[in-house]
XYZ file of C-alpha atoms in Angstrom:
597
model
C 9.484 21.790 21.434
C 9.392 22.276 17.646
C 5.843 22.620 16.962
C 4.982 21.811 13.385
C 3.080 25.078 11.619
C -0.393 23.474 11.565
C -0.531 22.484 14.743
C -1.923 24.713 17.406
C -1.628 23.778 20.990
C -4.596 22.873 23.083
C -5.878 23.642 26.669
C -3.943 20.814 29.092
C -3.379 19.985 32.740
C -0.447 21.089 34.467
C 0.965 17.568 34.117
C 0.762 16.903 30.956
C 2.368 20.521 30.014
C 4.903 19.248 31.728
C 5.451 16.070 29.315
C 5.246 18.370 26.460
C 8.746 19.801 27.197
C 10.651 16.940 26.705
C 14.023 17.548 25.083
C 15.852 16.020 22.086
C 18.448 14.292 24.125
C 19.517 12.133 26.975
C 21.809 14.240 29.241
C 18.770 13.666 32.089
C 17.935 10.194 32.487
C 16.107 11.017 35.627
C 13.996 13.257 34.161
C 13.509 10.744 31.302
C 12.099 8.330 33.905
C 9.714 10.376 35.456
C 8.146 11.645 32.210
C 8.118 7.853 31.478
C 6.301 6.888 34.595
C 4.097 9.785 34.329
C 2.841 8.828 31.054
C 2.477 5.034 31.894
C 0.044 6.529 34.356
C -1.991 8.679 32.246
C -1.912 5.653 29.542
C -3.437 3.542 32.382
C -5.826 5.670 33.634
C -6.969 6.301 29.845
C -7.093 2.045 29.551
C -4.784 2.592 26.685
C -2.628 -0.759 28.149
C -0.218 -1.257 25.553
C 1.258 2.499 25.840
C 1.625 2.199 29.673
C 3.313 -1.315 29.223
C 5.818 -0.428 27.006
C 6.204 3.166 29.338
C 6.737 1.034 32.467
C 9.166 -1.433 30.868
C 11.441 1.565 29.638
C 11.031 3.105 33.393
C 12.473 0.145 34.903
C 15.781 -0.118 32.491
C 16.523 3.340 34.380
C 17.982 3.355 37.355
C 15.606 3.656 40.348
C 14.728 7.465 41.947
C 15.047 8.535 45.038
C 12.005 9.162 47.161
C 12.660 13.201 47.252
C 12.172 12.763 43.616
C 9.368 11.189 42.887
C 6.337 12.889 41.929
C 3.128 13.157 43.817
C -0.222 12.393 41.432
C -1.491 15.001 38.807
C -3.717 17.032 40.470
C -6.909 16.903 40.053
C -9.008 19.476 38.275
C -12.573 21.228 39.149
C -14.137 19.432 35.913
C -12.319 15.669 36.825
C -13.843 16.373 40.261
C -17.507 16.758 39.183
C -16.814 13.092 36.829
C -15.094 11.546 39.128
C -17.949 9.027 40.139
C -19.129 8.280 36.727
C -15.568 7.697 35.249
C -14.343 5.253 38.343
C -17.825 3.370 37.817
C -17.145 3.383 33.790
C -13.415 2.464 34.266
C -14.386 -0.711 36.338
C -16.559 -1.710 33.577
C -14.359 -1.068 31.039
C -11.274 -3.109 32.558
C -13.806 -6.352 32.587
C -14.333 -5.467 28.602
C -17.859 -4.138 29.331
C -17.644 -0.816 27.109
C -20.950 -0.247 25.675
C -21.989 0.034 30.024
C -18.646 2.299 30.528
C -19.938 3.970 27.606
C -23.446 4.433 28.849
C -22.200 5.727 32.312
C -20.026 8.587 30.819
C -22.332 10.151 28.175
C -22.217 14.235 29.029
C -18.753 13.653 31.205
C -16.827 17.019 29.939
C -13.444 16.340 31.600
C -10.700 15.549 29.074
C -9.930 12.343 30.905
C -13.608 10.668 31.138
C -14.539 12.651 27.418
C -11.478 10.167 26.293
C -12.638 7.327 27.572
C -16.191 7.014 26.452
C -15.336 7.597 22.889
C -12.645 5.377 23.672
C -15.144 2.350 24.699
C -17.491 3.256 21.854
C -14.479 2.503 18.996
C -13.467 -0.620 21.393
C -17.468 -1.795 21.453
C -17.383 -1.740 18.007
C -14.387 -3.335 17.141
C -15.177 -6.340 19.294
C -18.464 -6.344 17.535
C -16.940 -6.707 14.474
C -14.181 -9.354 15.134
C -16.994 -11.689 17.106
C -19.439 -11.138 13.597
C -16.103 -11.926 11.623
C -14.971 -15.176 13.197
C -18.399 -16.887 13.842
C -20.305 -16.574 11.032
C -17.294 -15.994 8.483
C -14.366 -17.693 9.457
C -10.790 -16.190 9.304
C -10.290 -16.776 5.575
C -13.579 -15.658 4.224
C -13.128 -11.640 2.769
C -15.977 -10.370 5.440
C -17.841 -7.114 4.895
C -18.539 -6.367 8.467
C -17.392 -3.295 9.457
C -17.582 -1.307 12.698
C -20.430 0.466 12.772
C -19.376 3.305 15.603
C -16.799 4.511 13.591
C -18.474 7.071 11.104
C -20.064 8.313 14.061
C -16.682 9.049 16.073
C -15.085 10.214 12.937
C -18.096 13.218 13.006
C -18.023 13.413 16.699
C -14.014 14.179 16.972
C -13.727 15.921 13.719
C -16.004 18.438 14.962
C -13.993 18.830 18.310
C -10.581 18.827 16.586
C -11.876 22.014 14.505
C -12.768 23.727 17.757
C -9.146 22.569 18.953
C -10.635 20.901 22.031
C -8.805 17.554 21.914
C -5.590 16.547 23.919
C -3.418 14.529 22.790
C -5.231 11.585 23.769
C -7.852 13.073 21.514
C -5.961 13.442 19.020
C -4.260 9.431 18.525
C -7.953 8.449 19.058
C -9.008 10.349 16.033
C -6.011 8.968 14.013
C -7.325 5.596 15.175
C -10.863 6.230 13.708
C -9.916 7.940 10.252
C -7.116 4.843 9.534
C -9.857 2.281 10.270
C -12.037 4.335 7.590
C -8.919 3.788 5.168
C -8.366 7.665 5.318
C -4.300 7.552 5.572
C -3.241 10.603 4.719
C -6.147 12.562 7.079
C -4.667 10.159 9.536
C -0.943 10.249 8.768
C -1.517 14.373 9.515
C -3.178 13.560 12.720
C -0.811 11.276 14.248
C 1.603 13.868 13.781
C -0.504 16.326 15.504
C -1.003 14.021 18.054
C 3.221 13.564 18.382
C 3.890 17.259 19.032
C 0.801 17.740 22.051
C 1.527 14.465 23.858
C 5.283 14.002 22.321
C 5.750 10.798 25.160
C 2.691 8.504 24.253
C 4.470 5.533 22.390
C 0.986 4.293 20.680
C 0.975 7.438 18.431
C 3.816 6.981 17.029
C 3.299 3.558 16.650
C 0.419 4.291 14.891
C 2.215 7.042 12.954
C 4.900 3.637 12.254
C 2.230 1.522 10.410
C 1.263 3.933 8.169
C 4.658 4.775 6.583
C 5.542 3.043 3.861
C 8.990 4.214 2.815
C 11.725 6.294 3.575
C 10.877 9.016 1.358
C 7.450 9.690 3.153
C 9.558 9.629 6.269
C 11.655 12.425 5.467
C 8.721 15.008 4.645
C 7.163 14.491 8.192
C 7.776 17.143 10.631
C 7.786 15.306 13.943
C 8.709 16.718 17.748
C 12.480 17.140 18.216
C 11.882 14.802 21.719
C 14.289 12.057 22.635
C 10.833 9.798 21.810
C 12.128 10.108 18.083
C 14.848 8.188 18.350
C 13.379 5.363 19.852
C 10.364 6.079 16.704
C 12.952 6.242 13.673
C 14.635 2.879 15.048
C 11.564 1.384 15.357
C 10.376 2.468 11.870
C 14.275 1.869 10.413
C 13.199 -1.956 11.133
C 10.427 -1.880 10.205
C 11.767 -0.617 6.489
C 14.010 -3.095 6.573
C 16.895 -0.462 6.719
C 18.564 -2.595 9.373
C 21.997 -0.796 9.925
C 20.174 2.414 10.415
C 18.085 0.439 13.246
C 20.888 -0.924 14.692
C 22.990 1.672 15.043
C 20.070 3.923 16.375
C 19.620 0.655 19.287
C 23.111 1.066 20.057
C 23.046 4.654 20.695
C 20.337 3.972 22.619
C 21.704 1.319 24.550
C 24.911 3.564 25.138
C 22.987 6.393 26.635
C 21.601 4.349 29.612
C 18.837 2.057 28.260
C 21.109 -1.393 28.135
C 18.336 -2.664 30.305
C 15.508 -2.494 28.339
C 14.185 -5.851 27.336
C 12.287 -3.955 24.107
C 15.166 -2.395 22.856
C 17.054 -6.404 23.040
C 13.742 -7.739 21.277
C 14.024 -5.523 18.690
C 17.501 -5.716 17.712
C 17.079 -9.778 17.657
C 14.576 -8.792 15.519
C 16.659 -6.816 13.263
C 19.085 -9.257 12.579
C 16.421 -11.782 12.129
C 15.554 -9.711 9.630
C 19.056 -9.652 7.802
C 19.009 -13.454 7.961
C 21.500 -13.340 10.433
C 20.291 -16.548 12.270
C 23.238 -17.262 14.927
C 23.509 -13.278 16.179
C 19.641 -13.773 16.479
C 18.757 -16.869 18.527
C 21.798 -15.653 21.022
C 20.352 -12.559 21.512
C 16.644 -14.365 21.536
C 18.196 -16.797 24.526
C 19.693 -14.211 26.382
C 16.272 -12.025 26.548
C 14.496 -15.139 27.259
C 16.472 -15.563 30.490
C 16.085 -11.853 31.239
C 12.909 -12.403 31.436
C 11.631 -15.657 31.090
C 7.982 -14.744 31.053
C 7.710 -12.872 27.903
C 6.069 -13.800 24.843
C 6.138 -10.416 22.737
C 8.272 -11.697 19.775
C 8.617 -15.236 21.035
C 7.094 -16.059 17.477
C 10.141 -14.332 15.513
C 12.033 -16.830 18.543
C 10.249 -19.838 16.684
C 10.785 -18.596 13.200
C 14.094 -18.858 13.660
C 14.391 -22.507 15.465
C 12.145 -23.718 12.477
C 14.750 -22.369 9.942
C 17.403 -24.000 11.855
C 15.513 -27.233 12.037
C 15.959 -27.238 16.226
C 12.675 -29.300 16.837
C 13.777 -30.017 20.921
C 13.819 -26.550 21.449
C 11.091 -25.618 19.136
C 9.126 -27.684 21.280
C 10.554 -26.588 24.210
C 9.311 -23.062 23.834
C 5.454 -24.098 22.796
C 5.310 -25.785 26.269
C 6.636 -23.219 27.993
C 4.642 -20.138 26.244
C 1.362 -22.651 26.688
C 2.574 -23.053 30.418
C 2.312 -18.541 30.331
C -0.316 -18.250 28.547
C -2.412 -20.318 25.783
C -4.225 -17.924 24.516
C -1.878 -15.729 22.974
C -1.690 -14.924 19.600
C 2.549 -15.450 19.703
C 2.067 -18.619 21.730
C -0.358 -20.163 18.861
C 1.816 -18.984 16.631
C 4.816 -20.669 18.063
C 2.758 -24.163 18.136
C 1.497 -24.039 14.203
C 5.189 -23.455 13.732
C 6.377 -26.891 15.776
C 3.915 -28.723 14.258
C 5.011 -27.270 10.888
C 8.632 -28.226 11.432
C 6.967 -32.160 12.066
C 5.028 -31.587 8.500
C 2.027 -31.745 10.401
C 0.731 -29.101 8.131
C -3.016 -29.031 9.063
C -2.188 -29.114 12.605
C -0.309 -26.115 11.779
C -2.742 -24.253 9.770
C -5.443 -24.862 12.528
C -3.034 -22.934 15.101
C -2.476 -20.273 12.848
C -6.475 -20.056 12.931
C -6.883 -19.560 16.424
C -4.166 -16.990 16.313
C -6.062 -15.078 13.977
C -9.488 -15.555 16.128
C -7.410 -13.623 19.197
C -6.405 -10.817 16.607
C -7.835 -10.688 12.710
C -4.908 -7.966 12.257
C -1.827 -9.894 13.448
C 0.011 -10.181 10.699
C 2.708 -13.272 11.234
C -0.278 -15.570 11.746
C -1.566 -14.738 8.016
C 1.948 -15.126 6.004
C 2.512 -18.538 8.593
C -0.823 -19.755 7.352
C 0.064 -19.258 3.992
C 3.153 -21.032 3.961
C 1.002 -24.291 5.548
C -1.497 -23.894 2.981
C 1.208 -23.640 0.033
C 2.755 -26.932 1.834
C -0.772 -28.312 1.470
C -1.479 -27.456 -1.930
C -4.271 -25.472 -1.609
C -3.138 -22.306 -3.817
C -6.447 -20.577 -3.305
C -6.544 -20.424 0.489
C -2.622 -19.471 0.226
C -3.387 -16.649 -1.984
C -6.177 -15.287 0.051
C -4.128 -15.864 3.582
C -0.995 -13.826 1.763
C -3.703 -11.019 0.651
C -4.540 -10.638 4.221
C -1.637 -10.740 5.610
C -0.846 -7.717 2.722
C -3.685 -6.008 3.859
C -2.512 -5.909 7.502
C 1.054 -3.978 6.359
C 2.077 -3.455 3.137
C 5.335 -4.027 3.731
C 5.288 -7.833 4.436
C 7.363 -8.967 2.067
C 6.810 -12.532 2.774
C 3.496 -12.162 2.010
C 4.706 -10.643 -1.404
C 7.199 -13.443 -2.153
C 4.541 -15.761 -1.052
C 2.486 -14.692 -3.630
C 4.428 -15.042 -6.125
C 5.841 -18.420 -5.315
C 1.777 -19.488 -5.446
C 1.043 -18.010 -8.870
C 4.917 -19.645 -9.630
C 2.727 -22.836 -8.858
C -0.523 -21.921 -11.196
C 2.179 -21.092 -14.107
C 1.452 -17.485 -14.402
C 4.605 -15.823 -14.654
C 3.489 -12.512 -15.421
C 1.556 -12.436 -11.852
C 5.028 -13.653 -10.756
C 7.027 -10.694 -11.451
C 4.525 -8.564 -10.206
C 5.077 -10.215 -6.931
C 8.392 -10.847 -6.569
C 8.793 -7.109 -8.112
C 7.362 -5.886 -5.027
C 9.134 -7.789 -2.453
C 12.605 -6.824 -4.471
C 11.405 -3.563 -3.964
C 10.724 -4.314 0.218
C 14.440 -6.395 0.294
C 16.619 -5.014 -2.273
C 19.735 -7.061 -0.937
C 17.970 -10.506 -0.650
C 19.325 -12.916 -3.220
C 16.552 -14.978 -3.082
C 14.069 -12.570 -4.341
C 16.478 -11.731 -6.937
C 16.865 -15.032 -7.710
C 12.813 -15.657 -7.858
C 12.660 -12.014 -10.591
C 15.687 -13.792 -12.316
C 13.558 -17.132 -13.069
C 10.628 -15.758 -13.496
C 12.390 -13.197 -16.424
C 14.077 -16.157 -17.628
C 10.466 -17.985 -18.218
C 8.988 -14.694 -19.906
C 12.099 -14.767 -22.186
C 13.909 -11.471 -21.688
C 17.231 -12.861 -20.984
C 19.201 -9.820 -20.448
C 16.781 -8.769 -17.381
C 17.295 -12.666 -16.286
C 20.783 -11.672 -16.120
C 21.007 -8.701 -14.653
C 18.983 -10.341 -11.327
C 21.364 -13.588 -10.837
C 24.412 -11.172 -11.252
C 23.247 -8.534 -8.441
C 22.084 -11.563 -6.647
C 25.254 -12.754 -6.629
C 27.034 -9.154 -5.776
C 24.506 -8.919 -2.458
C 25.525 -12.054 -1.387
C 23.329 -14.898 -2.589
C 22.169 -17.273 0.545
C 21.479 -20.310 -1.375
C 24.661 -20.392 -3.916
C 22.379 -21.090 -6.857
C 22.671 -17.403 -8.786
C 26.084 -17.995 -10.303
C 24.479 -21.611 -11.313
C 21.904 -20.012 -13.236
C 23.675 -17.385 -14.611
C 26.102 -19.986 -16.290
C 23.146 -22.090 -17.407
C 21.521 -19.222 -18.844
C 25.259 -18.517 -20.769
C 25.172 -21.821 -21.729
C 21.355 -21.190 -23.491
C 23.285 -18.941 -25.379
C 26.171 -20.598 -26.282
C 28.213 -17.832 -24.555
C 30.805 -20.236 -23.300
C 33.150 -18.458 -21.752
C 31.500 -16.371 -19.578
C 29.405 -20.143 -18.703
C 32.875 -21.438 -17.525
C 33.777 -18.274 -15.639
C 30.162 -18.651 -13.340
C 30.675 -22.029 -13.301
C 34.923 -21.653 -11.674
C 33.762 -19.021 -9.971
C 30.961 -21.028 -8.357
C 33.265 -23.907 -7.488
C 35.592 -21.493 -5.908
C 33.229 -19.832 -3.864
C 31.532 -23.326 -2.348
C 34.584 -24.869 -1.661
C 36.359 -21.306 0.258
C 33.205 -21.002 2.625
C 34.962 -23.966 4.806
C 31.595 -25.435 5.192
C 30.930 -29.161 4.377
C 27.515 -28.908 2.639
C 26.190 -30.751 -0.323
C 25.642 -28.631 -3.489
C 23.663 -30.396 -6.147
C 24.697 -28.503 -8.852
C 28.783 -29.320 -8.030
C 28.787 -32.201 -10.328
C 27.101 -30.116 -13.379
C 29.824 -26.841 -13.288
C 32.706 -29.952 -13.112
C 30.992 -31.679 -16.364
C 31.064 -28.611 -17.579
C 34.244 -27.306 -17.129
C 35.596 -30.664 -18.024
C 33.724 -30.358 -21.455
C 34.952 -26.630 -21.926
C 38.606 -27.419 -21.091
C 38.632 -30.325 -23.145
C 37.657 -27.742 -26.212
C 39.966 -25.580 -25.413
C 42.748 -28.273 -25.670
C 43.588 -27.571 -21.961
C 44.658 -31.232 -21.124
C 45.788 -31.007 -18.134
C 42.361 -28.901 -16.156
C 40.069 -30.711 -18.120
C 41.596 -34.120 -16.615
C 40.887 -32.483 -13.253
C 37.729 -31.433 -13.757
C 36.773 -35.014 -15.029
C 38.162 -36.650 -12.356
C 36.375 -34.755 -10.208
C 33.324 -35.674 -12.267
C 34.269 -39.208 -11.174
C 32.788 -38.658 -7.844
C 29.273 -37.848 -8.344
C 27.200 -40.723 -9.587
C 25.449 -38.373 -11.872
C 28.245 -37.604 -13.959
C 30.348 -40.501 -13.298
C 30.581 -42.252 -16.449
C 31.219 -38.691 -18.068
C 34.119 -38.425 -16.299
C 35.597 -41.918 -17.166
C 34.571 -41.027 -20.630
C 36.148 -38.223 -20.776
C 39.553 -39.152 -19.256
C 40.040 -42.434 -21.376
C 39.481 -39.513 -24.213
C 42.088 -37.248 -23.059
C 44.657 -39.963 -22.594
C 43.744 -41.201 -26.161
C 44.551 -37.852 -27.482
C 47.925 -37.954 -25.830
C 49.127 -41.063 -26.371
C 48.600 -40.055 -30.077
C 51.088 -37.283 -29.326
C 48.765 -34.537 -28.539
C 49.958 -31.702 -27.169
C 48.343 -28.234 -25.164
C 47.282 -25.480 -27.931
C 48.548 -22.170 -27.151
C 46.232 -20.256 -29.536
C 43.199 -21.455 -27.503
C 43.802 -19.610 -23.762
C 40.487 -19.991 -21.889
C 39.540 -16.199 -21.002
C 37.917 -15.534 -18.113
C 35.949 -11.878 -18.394
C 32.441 -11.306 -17.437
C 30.197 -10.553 -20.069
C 29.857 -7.425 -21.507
C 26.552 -6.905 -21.141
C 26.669 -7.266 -17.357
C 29.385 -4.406 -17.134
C 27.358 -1.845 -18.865
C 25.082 -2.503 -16.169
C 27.578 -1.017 -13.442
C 28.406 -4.879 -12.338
C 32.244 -4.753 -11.385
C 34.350 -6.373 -13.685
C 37.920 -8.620 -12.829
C 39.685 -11.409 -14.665
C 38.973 -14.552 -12.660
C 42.149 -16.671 -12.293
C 41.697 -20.359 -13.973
C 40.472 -22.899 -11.522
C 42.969 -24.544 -9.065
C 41.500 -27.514 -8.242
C 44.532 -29.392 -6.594
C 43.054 -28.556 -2.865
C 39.404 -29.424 -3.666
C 38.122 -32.137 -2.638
C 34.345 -32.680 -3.434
């Protein structure tokens, strides 16, 4: 193992030495599975439940071992031995969420394993402390002061035995626990790292380790474990920065080295590409892990974000019956509900879901942006503001909650609190049009044009979702009278909607005809600006335009008019935009013989 200068290894059993030499790569799958299963044991026996979960669920993708192979129990050690009463009494307890009696029975254990678990059910007695003083005398939306009161007391406890070197690595992701709930990241950041290079194959420190990175730059000046854990770490974290071909190609390696049966690593690429917007790859990977295994309900929310988008109320509703059927009270499954009765505008109904999702777990962080959106379909900008601030507060890197934001104080006509927002959720999704779009309008409002620009442009370039950048662009052109780039945006726009194959109606259609109509009709181009106003003729908006316009143009040549050759129609983009590094080509003028509006 590559062991990161400031760390110095501590005293360990013989089994979990043996977890420390895990290797960087795959070449022993069988040896991958029984560090996995070895670990989902000491997670268990440590009631750190999430971390054996997520061990046993990788174990099982592998294929099974024989029984020669399999490994007997860690053996049991002289101190274990003397705390071996007091810790199965204290476990017992603290499985039926009775820690302050686990805690009570282990006081003066000094094996690693019992020493672990009473601080352990301290931090837990305090958290649940806090969350029941949170939601019944303050409600999910009020900005509560209560705080858990054990943890300055574990933070001087551990510190203490983390200077002596006396904790494991157990120790160690407790103590990164305790010093990120004191808002101590860096101190924390340094020792969930620690923690990665003792006990390289416990999935919650890194997870941990996940949360508190907030971009790639701080990723690359980690040293973490050359393990095969990494990868599965980096694609997790990859998604989580919204660096989605990084994450997916990491899955896929993963997948092609043995793990095609892991149900995580299917979760998380659905939600990758739900992330990339890429609905259709998303719910087909969504339905096939659902009939994988139809009983889980980790992500089944990111399922129902993406039947709400597509409008697919059956199976939205579908889905909440069956996760209610599973389980009720699970954050996801309350989370799935708000979002059927969203998709029915039942928008209170909603919001009071999101509530109870938020009563299970004040830190889950869909439940907050959700209850935002509900409470900006309501109206009721304060509440939205404070839900999005939460939900901020949770991760920073939520971007919804950052575009949510802004749309809010888009509402209250504050556009300077708009770019703010929408600044920082560019930042979080460079290539999204739409928040491009959003920093385009709101520059556009503030008056500084050429940064207006520059957005609907690159919006464009990235691929823009809605097909409204190029619209705005050539409206903003038209502001300022720059006429032929206007009519460029505008041909180009018409181009683009009508070569997608897709029979969808675009509002702004009519508008980049009228114009064109009106710009060839300058321009003494008879024959395109007929076109254009016959296509005008369709829309009832711009009907009588059209008729206007054509009873003009065959006015003009029954009087003998003919087609100007001094007066070509160029078609570059503007300068501006190319000193900007925005490709430049000459757009062909607009055949419209095929289109049919």
């Amino acid at each position: 193992m590559a062991a990161s200068p400031s760390v110095v290894p501590v005293a360990l059993t013989a089994p979990v030495v043996q977890v420390l030499s895990t290797s960087g790569d795959f070449s022993n799958l069988r040896e991958i599975k029984k560090q996995l299963l070895l670990i989902a044991g000491l997670t268990r026996e440590r009631g750190l439940l999430h971390s054996s979960k997520w061990s046993a669920e990788l174990a099982f993708s592998l294929p099974a071992l024989p029984l020669a192979e399999l490994q007997p129990p860690p053996p049991i050690t002289e101190e274990d031995a003397q705390d071996m009463d007091a810790y199965t009494l204290a476990k017992a307890y603290f499985d039926v969420k009775e820690y302050d009696r686990a805690a009570h029975f282990l006081h003066g254990c000094n094996s690693k394993k019992a020493y672990f678990l009473y601080m352990y059910s301290r931090y837990l007695s305090g958290e649940k402390k806090k969350d029941d003083e949170t939601v019944d005398s303050l409600g999910p939306l009020e900005k509560g002061q209560v705080k858990n009161e054990a943890l300055r007391e574990l933070r001087v406890e551990l510190s203490k035995k983390h200077q002596a070197r006396e904790l494991d690595g157990f120790g160690l992701y407790l103590y990164g626990v305790v010093l990120r709930k004191l808002d101590l990241v860096k101190e924390a950041i340094d020792v969930f790292v620690e923690a990665t290079h003792v006990l390289p194959l416990h999935w919650g420190a890194w997870l941990e380790l996940c949360n508190l990175i907030t971009d790639k730059e701080m990723l690359k000046f980690l040293s973490l474990p050359d393990t095969w854990m990494k990868e599965f770490f980096l694609a997790h974290i990859y998604t989580e920065l919204q660096l989605i071909e990084e994450a997916l190609q990491k899955y896929q390696n993963l997948i092609d080295v043995g793990f095609s049966k892991s149900s995580y690593i299917v979760s998380q690429i659905a939600v990758a590409y739900h992330n990339i917007r890429d609905i259709d790859k998303a719910l087909s990977i969504f339905n096939e892990l659902r009939k994988q295994d139809p009983y889980r309900i980790e992500n089944m929310d990111t399922f129902s974000n993406l039947l709400y988008v597509r409008s697919m109320k059956s199976e939205l509703s579908y889905l909440a019956h069956n996760l209610c059927e599973i389980d009720k009270y699970r954050v996801e499954t309350c989370c799935v509900i708000g979002n059927y009765y969203s998709l029915r505008s039942q928008h209170e109904k909603a919001a009071l879901y999101f509530q109870r999702a938020l009563k299970l777990n004040p830190r889950y962080l869909g439940a907050w942006t959700l209850m935002g959106h509900e409470y900006m379909e309501m109206k009721n900008t304060s509440a939205a503001i404070q839900a999005y601030r939460h939900a901020i507060e949770v991760n920073k890197r939520d971007y919804r909650a950052w575009y949510g934001l802004g749309q809010t104080y888009e509402i209250l006509k504050m556009p300077f609190y708009c770019l703010y927002y929408y600044r920082r959720a560019h930042q979080l999704r460079p290539n999204d049009s739409r928040m491009l779009v959003a920093l385009g309008e709101c520059y556009e409002k503030l008056n500084q044009l050429v940064e207006a620009k520059k957005c609907y442009w690159r919006a464009y370039a990235v691929g823009d979702v809605e097909k409204m950048a190029l619209v705005k662009l050539a409206k903003l052109h038209e502001q300022l009278t720059e006429s032929e780039q206007a009519a460029q945006c505008y041909i180009k726009y018409i181009q683009d909607i009508y070569s997608c194959g897709e029979i969808v109606e675009h509002l702004e259609e009519s508008t980049a005809f009228r114009y064109l109509a009106q710009y060839y009709f300058k321009c003494k181009l008879w024959d395109e600006a007929s076109t254009c106003a016959q296509k005008c003729c369709a829309f009832n908006d711009t009907r009588e335009e059209g008729k206007a316009l054509l009873r003009q143009i065959l006015q003009l040549r029954n009087q003998g008019e003919i087609p100007s050759t001094e007066m070509p129609a160029p078609f570059f983009l503007p300068a501006s935009l190319s000193a900007n590094n925005t490709p430049t080509r000459r757009v062909s003028p607009l055949n419209l013989s095929s289109v049919t509006p």
